[in-house]
mmCIF file of C-alpha atoms in Angstrom:
data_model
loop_
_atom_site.group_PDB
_atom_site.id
_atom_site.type_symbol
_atom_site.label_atom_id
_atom_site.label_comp_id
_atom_site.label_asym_id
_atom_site.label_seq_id
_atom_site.Cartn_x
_atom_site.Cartn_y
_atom_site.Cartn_z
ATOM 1 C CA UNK A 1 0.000 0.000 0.000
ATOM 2 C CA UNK A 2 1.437 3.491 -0.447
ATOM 3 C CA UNK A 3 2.239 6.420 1.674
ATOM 4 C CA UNK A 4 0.307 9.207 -0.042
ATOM 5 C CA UNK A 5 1.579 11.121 3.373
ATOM 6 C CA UNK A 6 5.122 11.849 1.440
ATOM 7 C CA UNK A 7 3.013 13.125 -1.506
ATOM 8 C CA UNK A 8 2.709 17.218 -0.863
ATOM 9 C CA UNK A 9 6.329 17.188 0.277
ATOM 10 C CA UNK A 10 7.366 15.404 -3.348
ATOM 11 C CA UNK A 11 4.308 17.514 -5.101
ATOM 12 C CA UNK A 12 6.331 20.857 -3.220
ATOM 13 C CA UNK A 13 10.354 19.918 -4.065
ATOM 14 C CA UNK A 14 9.204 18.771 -8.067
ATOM 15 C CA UNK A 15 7.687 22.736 -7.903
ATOM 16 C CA UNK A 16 10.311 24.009 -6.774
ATOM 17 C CA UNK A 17 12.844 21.527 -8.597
ATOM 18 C CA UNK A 18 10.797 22.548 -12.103
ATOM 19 C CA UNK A 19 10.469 26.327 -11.669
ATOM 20 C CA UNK A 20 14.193 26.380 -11.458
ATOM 21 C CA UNK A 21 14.295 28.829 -8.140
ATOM 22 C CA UNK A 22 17.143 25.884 -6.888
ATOM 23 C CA UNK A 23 19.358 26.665 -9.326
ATOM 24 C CA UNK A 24 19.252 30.811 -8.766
ATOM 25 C CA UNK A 25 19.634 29.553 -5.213
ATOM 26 C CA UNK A 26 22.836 27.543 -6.208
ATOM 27 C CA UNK A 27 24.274 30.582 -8.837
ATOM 28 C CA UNK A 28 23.850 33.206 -6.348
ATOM 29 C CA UNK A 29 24.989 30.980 -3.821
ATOM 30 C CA UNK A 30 28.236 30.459 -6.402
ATOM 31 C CA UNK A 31 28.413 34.204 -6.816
ATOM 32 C CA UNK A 32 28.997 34.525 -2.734
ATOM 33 C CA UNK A 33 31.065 32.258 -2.348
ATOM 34 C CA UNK A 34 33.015 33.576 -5.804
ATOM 35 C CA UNK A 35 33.277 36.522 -3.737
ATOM 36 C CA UNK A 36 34.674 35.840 -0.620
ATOM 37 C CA UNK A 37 37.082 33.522 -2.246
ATOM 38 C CA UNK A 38 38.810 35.837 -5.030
ATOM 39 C CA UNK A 39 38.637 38.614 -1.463
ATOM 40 C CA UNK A 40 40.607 36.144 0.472
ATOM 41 C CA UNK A 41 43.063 35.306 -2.107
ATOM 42 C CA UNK A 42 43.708 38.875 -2.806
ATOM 43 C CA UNK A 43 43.523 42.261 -0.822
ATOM 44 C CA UNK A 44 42.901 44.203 -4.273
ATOM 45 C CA UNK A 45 39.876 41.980 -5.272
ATOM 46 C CA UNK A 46 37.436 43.798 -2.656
ATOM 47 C CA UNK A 47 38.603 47.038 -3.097
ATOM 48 C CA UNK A 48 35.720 49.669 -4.379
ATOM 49 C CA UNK A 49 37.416 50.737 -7.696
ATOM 50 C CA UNK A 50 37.083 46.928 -8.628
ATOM 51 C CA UNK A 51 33.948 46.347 -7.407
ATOM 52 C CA UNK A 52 33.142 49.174 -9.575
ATOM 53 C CA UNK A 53 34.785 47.829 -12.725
ATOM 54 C CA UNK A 54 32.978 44.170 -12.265
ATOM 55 C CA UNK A 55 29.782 46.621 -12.509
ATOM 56 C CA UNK A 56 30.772 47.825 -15.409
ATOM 57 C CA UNK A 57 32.055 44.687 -17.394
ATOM 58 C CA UNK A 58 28.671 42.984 -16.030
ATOM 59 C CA UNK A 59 26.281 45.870 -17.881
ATOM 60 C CA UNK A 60 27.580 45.032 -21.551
ATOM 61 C CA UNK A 61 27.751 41.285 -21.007
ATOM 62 C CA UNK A 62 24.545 41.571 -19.049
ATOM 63 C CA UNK A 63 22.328 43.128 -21.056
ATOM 64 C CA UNK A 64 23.761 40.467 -24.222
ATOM 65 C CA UNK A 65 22.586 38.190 -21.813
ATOM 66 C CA UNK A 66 19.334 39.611 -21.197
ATOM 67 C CA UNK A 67 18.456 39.285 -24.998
ATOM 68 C CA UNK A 68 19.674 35.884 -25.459
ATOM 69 C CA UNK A 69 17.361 35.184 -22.580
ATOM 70 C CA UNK A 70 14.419 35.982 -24.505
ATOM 71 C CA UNK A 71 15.356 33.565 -27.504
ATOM 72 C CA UNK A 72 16.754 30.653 -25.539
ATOM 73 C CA UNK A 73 13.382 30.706 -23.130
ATOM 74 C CA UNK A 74 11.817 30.346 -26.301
ATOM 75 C CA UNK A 75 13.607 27.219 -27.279
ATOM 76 C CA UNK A 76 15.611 28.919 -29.781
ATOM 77 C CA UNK A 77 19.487 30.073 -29.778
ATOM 78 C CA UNK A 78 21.010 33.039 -31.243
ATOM 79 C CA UNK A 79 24.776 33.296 -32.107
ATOM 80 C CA UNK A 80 24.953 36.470 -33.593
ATOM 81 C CA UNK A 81 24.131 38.854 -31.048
ATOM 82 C CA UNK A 82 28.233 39.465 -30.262
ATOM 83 C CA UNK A 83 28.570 40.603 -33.944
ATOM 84 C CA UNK A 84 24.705 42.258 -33.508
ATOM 85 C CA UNK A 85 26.396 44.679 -30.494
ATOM 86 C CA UNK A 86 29.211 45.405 -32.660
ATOM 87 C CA UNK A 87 27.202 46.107 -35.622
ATOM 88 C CA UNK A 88 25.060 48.302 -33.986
ATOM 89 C CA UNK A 89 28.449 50.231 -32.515
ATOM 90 C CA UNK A 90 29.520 50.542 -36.018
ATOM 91 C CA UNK A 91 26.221 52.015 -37.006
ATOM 92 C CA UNK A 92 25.904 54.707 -34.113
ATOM 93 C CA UNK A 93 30.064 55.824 -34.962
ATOM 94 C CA UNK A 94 28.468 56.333 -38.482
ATOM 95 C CA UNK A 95 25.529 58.405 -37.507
ATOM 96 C CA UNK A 96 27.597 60.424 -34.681
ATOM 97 C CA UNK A 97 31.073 60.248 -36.324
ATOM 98 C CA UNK A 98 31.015 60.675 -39.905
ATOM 99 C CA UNK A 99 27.525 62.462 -40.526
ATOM 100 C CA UNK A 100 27.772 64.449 -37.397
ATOM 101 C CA UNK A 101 24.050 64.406 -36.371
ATOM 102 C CA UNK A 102 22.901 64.418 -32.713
ATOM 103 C CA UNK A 103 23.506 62.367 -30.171
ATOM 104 C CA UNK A 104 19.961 60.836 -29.716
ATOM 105 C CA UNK A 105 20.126 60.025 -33.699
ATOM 106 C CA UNK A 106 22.926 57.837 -33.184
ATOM 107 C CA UNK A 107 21.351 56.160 -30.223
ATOM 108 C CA UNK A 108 18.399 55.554 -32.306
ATOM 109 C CA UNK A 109 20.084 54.552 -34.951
ATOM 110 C CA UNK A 110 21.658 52.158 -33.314
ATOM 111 C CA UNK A 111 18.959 50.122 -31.662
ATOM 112 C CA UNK A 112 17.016 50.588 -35.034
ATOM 113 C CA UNK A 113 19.401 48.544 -36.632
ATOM 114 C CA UNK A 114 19.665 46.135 -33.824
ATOM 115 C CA UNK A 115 15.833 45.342 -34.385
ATOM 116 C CA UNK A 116 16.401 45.240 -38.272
ATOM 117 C CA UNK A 117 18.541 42.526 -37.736
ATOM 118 C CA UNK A 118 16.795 40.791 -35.020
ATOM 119 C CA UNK A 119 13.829 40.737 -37.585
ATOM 120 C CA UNK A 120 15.867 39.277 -40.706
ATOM 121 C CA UNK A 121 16.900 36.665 -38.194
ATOM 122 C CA UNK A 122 13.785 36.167 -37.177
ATOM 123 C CA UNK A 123 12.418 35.979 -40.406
ATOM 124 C CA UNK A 124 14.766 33.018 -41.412
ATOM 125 C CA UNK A 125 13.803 31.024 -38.290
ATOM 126 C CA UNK A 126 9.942 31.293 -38.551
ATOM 127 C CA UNK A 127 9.258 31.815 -42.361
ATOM 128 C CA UNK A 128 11.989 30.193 -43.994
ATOM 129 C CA UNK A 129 12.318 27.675 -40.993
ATOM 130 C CA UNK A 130 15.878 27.565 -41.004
ATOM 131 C CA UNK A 131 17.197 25.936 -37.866
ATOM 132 C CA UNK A 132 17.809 28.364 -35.126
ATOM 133 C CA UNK A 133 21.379 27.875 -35.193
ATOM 134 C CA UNK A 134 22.062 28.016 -38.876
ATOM 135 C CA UNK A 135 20.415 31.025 -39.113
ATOM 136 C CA UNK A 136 22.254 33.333 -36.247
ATOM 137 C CA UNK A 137 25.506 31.580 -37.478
ATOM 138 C CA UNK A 138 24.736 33.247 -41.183
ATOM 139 C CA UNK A 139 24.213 36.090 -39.282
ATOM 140 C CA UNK A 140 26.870 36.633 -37.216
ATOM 141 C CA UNK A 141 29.051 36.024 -40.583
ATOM 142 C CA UNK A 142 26.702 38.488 -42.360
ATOM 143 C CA UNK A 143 27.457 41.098 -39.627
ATOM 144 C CA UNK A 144 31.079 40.616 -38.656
ATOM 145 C CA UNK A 145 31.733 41.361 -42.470
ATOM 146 C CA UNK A 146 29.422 44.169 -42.857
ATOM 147 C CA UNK A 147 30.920 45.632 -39.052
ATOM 148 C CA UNK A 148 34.139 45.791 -40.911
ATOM 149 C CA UNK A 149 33.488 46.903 -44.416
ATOM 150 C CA UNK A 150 31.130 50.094 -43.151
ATOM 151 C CA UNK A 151 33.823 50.688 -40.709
ATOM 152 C CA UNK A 152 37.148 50.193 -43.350
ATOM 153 C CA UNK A 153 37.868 47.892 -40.678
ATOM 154 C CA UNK A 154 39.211 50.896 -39.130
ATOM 155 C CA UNK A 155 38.213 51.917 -35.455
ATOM 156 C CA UNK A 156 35.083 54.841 -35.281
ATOM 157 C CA UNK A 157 36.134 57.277 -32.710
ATOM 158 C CA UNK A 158 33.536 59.564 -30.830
ATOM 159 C CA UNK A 159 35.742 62.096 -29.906
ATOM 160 C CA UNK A 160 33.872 65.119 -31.482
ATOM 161 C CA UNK A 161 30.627 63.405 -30.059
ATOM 162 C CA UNK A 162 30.265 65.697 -26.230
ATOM 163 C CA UNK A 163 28.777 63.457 -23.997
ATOM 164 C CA UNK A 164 28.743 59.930 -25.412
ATOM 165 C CA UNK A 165 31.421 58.306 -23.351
ATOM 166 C CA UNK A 166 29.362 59.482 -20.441
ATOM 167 C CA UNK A 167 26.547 56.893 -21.647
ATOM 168 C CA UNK A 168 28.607 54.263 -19.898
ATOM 169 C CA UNK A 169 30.936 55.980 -18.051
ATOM 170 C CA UNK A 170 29.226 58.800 -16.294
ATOM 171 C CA UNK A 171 27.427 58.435 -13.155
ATOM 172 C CA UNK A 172 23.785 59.904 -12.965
ATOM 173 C CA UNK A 173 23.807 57.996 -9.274
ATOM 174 C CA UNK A 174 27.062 60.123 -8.048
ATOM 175 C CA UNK A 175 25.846 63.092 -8.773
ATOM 176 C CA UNK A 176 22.486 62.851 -7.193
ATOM 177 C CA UNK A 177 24.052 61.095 -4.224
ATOM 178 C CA UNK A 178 28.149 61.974 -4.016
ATOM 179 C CA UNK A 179 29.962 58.575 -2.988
ATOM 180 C CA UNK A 180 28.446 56.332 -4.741
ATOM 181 C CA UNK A 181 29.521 56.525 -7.835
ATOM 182 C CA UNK A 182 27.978 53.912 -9.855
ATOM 183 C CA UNK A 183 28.401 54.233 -13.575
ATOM 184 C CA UNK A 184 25.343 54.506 -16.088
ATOM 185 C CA UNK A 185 26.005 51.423 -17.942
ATOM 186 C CA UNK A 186 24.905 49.164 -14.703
ATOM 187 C CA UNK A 187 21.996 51.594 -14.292
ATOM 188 C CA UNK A 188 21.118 51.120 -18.116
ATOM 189 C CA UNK A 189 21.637 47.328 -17.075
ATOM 190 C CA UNK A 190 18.998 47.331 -14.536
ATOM 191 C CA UNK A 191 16.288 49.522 -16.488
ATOM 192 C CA UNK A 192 16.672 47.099 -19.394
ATOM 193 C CA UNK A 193 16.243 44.453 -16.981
ATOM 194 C CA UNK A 194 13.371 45.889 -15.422
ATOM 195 C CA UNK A 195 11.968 46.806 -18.605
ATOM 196 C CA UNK A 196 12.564 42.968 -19.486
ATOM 197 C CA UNK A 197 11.018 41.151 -17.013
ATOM 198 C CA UNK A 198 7.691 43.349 -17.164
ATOM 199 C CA UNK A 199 7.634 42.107 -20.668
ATOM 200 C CA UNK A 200 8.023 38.110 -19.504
ATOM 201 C CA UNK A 201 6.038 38.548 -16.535
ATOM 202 C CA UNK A 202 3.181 40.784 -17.844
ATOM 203 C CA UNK A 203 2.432 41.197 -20.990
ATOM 204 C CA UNK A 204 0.946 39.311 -24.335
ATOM 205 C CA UNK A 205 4.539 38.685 -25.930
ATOM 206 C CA UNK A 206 6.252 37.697 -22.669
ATOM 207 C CA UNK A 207 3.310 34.547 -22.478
ATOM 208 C CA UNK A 208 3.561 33.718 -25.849
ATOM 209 C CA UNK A 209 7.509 33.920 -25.000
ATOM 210 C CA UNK A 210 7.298 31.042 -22.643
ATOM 211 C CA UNK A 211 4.574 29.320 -24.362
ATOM 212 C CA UNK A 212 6.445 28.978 -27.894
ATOM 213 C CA UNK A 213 9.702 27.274 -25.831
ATOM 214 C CA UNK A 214 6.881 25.483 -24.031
ATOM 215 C CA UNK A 215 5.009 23.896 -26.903
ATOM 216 C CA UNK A 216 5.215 25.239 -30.078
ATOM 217 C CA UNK A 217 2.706 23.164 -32.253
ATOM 218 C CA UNK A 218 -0.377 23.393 -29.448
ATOM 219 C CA UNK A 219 0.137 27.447 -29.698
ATOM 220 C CA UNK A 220 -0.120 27.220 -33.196
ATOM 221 C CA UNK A 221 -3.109 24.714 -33.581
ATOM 222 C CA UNK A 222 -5.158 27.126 -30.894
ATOM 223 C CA UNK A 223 -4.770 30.287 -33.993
ATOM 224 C CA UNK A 224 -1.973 32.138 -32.855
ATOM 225 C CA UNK A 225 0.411 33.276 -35.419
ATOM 226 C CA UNK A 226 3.297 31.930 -34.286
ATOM 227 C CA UNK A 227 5.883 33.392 -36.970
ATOM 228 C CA UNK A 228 5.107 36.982 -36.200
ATOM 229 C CA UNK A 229 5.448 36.853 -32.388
ATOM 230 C CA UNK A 230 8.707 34.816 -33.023
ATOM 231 C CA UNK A 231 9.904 37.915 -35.033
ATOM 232 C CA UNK A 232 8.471 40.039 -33.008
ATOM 233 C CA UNK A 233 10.549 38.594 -30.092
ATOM 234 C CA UNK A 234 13.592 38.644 -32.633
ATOM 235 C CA UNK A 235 13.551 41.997 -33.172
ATOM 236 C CA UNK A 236 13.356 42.927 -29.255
ATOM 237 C CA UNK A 237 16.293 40.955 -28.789
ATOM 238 C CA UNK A 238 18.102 42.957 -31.577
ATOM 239 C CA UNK A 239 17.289 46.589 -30.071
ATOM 240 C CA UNK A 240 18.069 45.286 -27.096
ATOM 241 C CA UNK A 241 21.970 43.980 -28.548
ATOM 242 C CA UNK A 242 21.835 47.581 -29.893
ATOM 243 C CA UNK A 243 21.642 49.225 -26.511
ATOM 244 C CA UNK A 244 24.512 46.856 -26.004
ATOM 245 C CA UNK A 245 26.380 48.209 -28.610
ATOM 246 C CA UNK A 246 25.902 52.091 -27.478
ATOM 247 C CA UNK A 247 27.004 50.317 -23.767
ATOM 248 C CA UNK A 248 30.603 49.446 -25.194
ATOM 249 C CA UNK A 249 30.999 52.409 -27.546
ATOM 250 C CA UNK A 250 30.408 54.459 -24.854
ATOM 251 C CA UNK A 251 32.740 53.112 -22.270
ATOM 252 C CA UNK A 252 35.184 52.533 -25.205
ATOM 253 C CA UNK A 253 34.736 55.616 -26.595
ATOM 254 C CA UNK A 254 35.316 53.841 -30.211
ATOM 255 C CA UNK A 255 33.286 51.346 -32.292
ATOM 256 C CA UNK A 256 35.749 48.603 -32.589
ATOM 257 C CA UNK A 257 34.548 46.532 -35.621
ATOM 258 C CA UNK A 258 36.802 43.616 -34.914
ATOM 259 C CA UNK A 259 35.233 43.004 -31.510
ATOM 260 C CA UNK A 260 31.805 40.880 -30.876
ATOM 261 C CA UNK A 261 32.803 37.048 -31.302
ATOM 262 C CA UNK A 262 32.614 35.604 -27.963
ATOM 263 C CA UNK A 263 30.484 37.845 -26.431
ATOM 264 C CA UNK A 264 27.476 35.546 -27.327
ATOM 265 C CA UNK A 265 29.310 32.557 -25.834
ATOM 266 C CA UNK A 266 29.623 34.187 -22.170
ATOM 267 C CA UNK A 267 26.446 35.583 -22.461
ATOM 268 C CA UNK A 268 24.306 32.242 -22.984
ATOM 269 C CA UNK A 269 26.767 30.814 -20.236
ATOM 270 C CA UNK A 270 25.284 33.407 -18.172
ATOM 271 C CA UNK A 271 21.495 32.695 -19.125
ATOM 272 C CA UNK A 272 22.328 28.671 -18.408
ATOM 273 C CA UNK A 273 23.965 29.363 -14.877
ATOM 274 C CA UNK A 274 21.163 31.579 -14.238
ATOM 275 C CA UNK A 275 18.973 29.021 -14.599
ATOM 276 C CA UNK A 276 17.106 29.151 -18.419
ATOM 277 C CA UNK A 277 16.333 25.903 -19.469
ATOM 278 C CA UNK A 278 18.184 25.212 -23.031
ATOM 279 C CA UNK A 279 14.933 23.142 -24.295
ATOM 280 C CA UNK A 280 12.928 26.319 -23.622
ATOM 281 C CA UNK A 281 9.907 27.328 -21.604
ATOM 282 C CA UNK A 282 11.658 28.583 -18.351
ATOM 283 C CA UNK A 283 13.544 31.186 -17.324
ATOM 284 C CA UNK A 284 13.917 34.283 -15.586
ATOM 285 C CA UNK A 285 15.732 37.801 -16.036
ATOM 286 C CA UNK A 286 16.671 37.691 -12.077
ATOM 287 C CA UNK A 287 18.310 34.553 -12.746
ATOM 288 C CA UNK A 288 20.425 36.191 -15.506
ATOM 289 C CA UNK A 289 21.616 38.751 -14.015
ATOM 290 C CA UNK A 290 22.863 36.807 -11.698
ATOM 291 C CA UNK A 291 24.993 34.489 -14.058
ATOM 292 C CA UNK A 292 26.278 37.619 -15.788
ATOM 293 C CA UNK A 293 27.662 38.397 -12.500
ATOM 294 C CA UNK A 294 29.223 35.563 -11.309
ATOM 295 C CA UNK A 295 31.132 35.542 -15.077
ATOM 296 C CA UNK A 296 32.363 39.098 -14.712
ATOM 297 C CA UNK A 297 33.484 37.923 -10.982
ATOM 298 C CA UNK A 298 35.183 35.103 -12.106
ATOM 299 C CA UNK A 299 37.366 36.726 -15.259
ATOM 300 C CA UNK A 300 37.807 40.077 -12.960
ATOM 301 C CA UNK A 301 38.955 37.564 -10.111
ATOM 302 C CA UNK A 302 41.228 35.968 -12.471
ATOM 303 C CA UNK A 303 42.881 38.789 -13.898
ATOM 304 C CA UNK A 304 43.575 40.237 -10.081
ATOM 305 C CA UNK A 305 45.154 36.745 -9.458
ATOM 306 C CA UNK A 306 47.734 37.485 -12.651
ATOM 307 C CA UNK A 307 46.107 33.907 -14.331
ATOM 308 C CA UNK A 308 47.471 34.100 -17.677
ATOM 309 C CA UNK A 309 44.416 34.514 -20.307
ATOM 310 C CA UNK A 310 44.828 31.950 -22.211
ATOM 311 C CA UNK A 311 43.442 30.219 -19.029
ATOM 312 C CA UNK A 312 40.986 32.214 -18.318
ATOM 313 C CA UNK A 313 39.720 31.337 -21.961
ATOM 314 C CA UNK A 314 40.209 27.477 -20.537
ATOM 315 C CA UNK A 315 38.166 28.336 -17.400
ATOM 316 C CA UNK A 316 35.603 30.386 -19.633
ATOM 317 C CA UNK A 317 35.032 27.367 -21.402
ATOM 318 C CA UNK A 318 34.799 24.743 -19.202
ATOM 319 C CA UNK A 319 32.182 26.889 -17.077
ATOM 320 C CA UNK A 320 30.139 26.836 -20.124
ATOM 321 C CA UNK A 321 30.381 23.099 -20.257
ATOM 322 C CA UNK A 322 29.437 22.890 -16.621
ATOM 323 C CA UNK A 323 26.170 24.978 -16.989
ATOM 324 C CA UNK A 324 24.830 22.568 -19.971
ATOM 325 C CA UNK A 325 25.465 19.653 -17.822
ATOM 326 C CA UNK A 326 23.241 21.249 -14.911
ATOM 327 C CA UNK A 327 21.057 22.246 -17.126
ATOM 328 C CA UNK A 328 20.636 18.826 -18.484
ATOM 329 C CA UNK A 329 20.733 17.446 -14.947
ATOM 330 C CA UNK A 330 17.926 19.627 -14.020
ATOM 331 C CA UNK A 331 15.644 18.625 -17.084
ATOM 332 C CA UNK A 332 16.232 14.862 -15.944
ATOM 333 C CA UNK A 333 15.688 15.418 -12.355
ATOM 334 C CA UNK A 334 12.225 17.603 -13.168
ATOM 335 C CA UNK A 335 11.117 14.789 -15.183
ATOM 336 C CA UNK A 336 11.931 11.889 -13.122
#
């Protein structure tokens, strides 16, 4: 005969097991213990002018993350939005640089053509249904080439552009509150992820977000249109890659067109330690944020050790190993 009396406690750990709040536990649990570990090992870890900088490295590889986020919940990947930020750089050091118009313009600009190419990527995935993969591969080619031919594969300085490094670099925070200097870029971080979760959490596309990675087919036998929204959610991801690429422009004061590749890689590391399911369906923006930080934490950490970066490439990439396995150990576990 069985013991139904073990059956709410099961019922309540699968919950908790499938909504994936264990493994934020575990990351943020990771990024603590990151902490004190890297601040043991070294007196210059802890020290506010680093903390500061791991701030700053999180809010471009952050808000990457944040968009890949959107695609990977549902059940898609997207390998092009390194080259996307870069791109989108390029594009604003056009706009600011060479045809001197203002300042918003550029920014504009910029996340315009972020969406454009979220929406051609889109586009191949849900009308020409090439594979996920395939298509933000093509892209990313499409875009590292076009990054350098615009540019003359020559860095776009924003020199003659007043107050565009102070995107990033300023500190809107300091100046209302003297002491705190906390740069724009992680404020910019936290609006976008504000502005992201509302999306996910409250509104038509953020359902049909989580219901495409959930099951695609019973969406689209109940009459949605599936294609659009999955274009539609495309083309967020790209304006959001473009406020990426003003992020980095800003706090490098240049559009380097030979930077991008790997960015994507660190940033879907980040969505998978945060706890987004790879098969699609779950995720959260909370959960991201908190992978992007333990990544900056652990390449800051290593640099203020002296680890040699060919290394910290070895360490990058193992990590990213790491988080597939979990993730795969979590699907088995939610389904057992």
């Amino acid at each position: 005969m069985t013991d139904t009396t073990l059956t709410p406690q099961k019922n309540l750990i699968g919950r908790f097991v499938s909504s994936g709040a264990h493994q934020k536990l575990l990351a943020f649990a990771s990024l603590i213990v990151l902490l004190i570990g890297f601040g043991l090992a070294s007196p210059n870890f802890m020290q506010m002018s680093n903390m500061i900088a791991i701030l700053q490295a999180t809010s471009v590889n952050g808000v990457l993350a944040i968009a890949a986020t959107l695609i990977i919940i549902t059940g898609g990947i997207d390998l092009s939005i390194g080259t996307m930020m870069t791109f989108c750089a390029v594009i604003a050091g056009v706009v600011l640089t060479y045809w001197g118009l203002p300042l918003p313009l550029g920014v504009v600009a910029a996340i315009g053509a972020g969406a454009l190419c979220g929406l051609c990527s889109g586009t191949f995935v849900a009308k020409m249904k090439v594979p996920p993969f395939i298509a933000t591969l093509g892209m990313m080619l499409i875009l590292k080439g076009l990054s350098l031919v615009i540019s003359g594969t020559r860095p776009i300085y924003f020199n003659d552009t007043p107050g565009f490094d102070l995107i990033s670099r300023g500190s809107v925070i300091g100046a209302v509150f003297p002491g705190f200097q906390i740069p724009n870029g992680v404020l910019i971080l936290f609006l976008v992820a504000i502005a992201a979760s509302y999306v996910l959490g409250r509104t038509v596309l953020g359902r049909y977000t989580f219901a495409l990675g959930s099951n695609e087919e019973s969406v689209r036998l109940s009459g949605v249109n599936t294609d659009a929204w999955k274009m539609g959610i495309y083309a967020l991801t790209g304006g959001i890659c473009g406020i990426a690429g003003i992020l980095i422009a800003s706090r490098l004061n240049s559009a380097q067109p030979a930077l991008g590749l790997g960015y994507e890689l660190e940033a879907i590391a980040a969505v998978v330690i945060g706890g987004t399911s790879l098969a699609g369906g779950r995720g959260t923006i909370m959960g991201t944020l908190i992978g992007a930080l333990i990544m900056a934490v652990l390449t800051n950490g290593l640099r203020v050790l002296s680890v040699a970066q060919e290394w910290q490439t070895v360490v990058t990439g193992a990590i990213i190993i790491l988080a597939v396995y979990a993730d795969m150990a979590r699907k088995k576990k939610a389904h057992a």
